[in-house]
Amino acid sequence: IRLRTDNRIREAVVSTQSTGELRKAYGTQANSFHQWLTLTKSQLTNTKQGLEEQRDLIAQRHEEIKKRRAILREIEELSSHLEQAMVFDNKYTTHSALTLAQQWDQLNEFTRRMLHTVQDQIESQSRTGVDEDELKEFTLMFKHFDKDRSGRLDHSEFKACLRALGFDLPVPAEGEHDVTFEAILDFVDCDRDGFVRLEEYMQFMISRTTDNVAGTDELTEAFQSLTEGGDKSFITATELYSAMPSEQAKYCIDRMEKFPDVPGALDYSNFTKSIFQLNTSLASC
């Protein structure tokens, strides 16, 4: 009887040592993997490089993320062994295999979306001529309001972001619908899931900017055609009154700056730019 008891004690000790080593091995792997997840997301969200450098960095990180799936499988296998041994607590880590797998999925999807967005920005810049500094400003502003680094803004964060960019969003009276903001949401959050993702936001900003650029060029050419000879960089009040109704002419004259070094001349170029700035009314959205 004593021999059987001694054997059971030895088996229990061996089993305890084995599960202890398993706990430690799992904890080491899980902590390291979680640290890598956190660092990778931080590197992706805090980059301030040019678009092409961002694309290359994101593509590199995306490949690394896919390869790290093999390490996650090892962690899941260790977790399975612990469950089979009826071990559900681990002093070496607070990270479960399920949580790490969810975080890996989120990072993989987040990186895929980022890569797609940056590629779209590069193509848009080439196609429309939108300045890279503007694209960078849009991205940085989005990141500023994306406090949880989820790659999306809820509607209140999105509205604050637009206002920070200079959009003139009126404050509706109590009980009234925010018609202007709702019109924007029709464009960026068509499915009304309550969030605006980075790629949706960038598409909206690029489309607004390119529309404004085209409108500015057309209006500038229209004002220039009214000048004497049709090629001057300034216009006079007389030329405006002779070309349009007096109320419209007065509106322009009151808002146009004086053109430097030419008495009586008005700067129509800056005037047209001000009309199409992003802080104008969004009733046309």
PDB file of C-alpha atoms in Angstrom, residues 212 215-224 226 233-235 240 244 247-259 265-280:
ATOM      1  CA  ASN A 212     -12.956  72.422 -55.171  1.00  0.00           C
ATOM      2  CA  GLY A 215     -14.435  74.717 -59.396  1.00  0.00           C
ATOM      3  CA  THR A 216     -11.693  77.187 -58.502  1.00  0.00           C
ATOM      4  CA  ASP A 217      -9.996  76.847 -61.900  1.00  0.00           C
ATOM      5  CA  GLU A 218     -13.245  77.332 -63.787  1.00  0.00           C
ATOM      6  CA  LEU A 219     -14.285  80.387 -61.771  1.00  0.00           C
ATOM      7  CA  THR A 220     -10.812  81.929 -62.006  1.00  0.00           C
ATOM      8  CA  GLU A 221     -10.907  81.571 -65.798  1.00  0.00           C
ATOM      9  CA  ALA A 222     -14.398  83.111 -65.850  1.00  0.00           C
ATOM     10  CA  PHE A 223     -13.228  86.199 -63.924  1.00  0.00           C
ATOM     11  CA  GLN A 224     -10.133  86.496 -66.097  1.00  0.00           C
ATOM     12  CA  LEU A 226     -14.073  89.596 -67.894  1.00  0.00           C
ATOM     13  CA  SER A 233      -4.545  88.841 -63.003  1.00  0.00           C
ATOM     14  CA  PHE A 234      -6.847  91.480 -61.519  1.00  0.00           C
ATOM     15  CA  ILE A 235     -10.281  92.926 -62.219  1.00  0.00           C
ATOM     16  CA  LEU A 240     -17.620  93.549 -62.665  1.00  0.00           C
ATOM     17  CA  MET A 244     -23.109  90.962 -63.992  1.00  0.00           C
ATOM     18  CA  GLU A 247     -26.076  92.942 -56.518  1.00  0.00           C
ATOM     19  CA  GLN A 248     -23.711  90.166 -57.613  1.00  0.00           C
ATOM     20  CA  ALA A 249     -21.030  92.657 -58.604  1.00  0.00           C
ATOM     21  CA  LYS A 250     -21.308  94.422 -55.232  1.00  0.00           C
ATOM     22  CA  TYR A 251     -21.072  91.064 -53.431  1.00  0.00           C
ATOM     23  CA  CYS A 252     -17.788  90.315 -55.219  1.00  0.00           C
ATOM     24  CA  ILE A 253     -16.360  93.808 -54.768  1.00  0.00           C
ATOM     25  CA  ASP A 254     -17.102  93.820 -51.033  1.00  0.00           C
ATOM     26  CA  ARG A 255     -15.238  90.542 -50.584  1.00  0.00           C
ATOM     27  CA  MET A 256     -12.331  90.844 -52.992  1.00  0.00           C
ATOM     28  CA  GLU A 257      -8.993  92.020 -51.628  1.00  0.00           C
ATOM     29  CA  LYS A 258      -7.132  94.887 -53.242  1.00  0.00           C
ATOM     30  CA  PHE A 259      -4.644  93.770 -55.860  1.00  0.00           C
ATOM     31  CA  ALA A 265      -7.653  96.669 -58.974  1.00  0.00           C
ATOM     32  CA  LEU A 266      -9.217  93.711 -57.184  1.00  0.00           C
ATOM     33  CA  ASP A 267      -7.761  90.233 -56.595  1.00  0.00           C
ATOM     34  CA  TYR A 268     -10.213  87.725 -58.082  1.00  0.00           C
ATOM     35  CA  SER A 269      -7.839  84.770 -57.653  1.00  0.00           C
ATOM     36  CA  ASN A 270      -7.851  84.755 -53.843  1.00  0.00           C
ATOM     37  CA  PHE A 271     -11.585  85.436 -53.916  1.00  0.00           C
ATOM     38  CA  THR A 272     -12.302  82.280 -55.918  1.00  0.00           C
ATOM     39  CA  LYS A 273     -10.068  80.220 -53.619  1.00  0.00           C
ATOM     40  CA  SER A 274     -11.967  81.461 -50.574  1.00  0.00           C
ATOM     41  CA  ILE A 275     -15.270  80.420 -52.136  1.00  0.00           C
ATOM     42  CA  PHE A 276     -14.119  76.838 -52.566  1.00  0.00           C
ATOM     43  CA  GLN A 277     -12.264  76.408 -49.293  1.00  0.00           C
ATOM     44  CA  LEU A 278     -13.298  73.461 -47.137  1.00  0.00           C
ATOM     45  CA  ASN A 279     -14.898  75.759 -44.602  1.00  0.00           C
ATOM     46  CA  THR A 280     -17.666  76.825 -46.973  1.00  0.00           C
TER      47      THR A 280
END
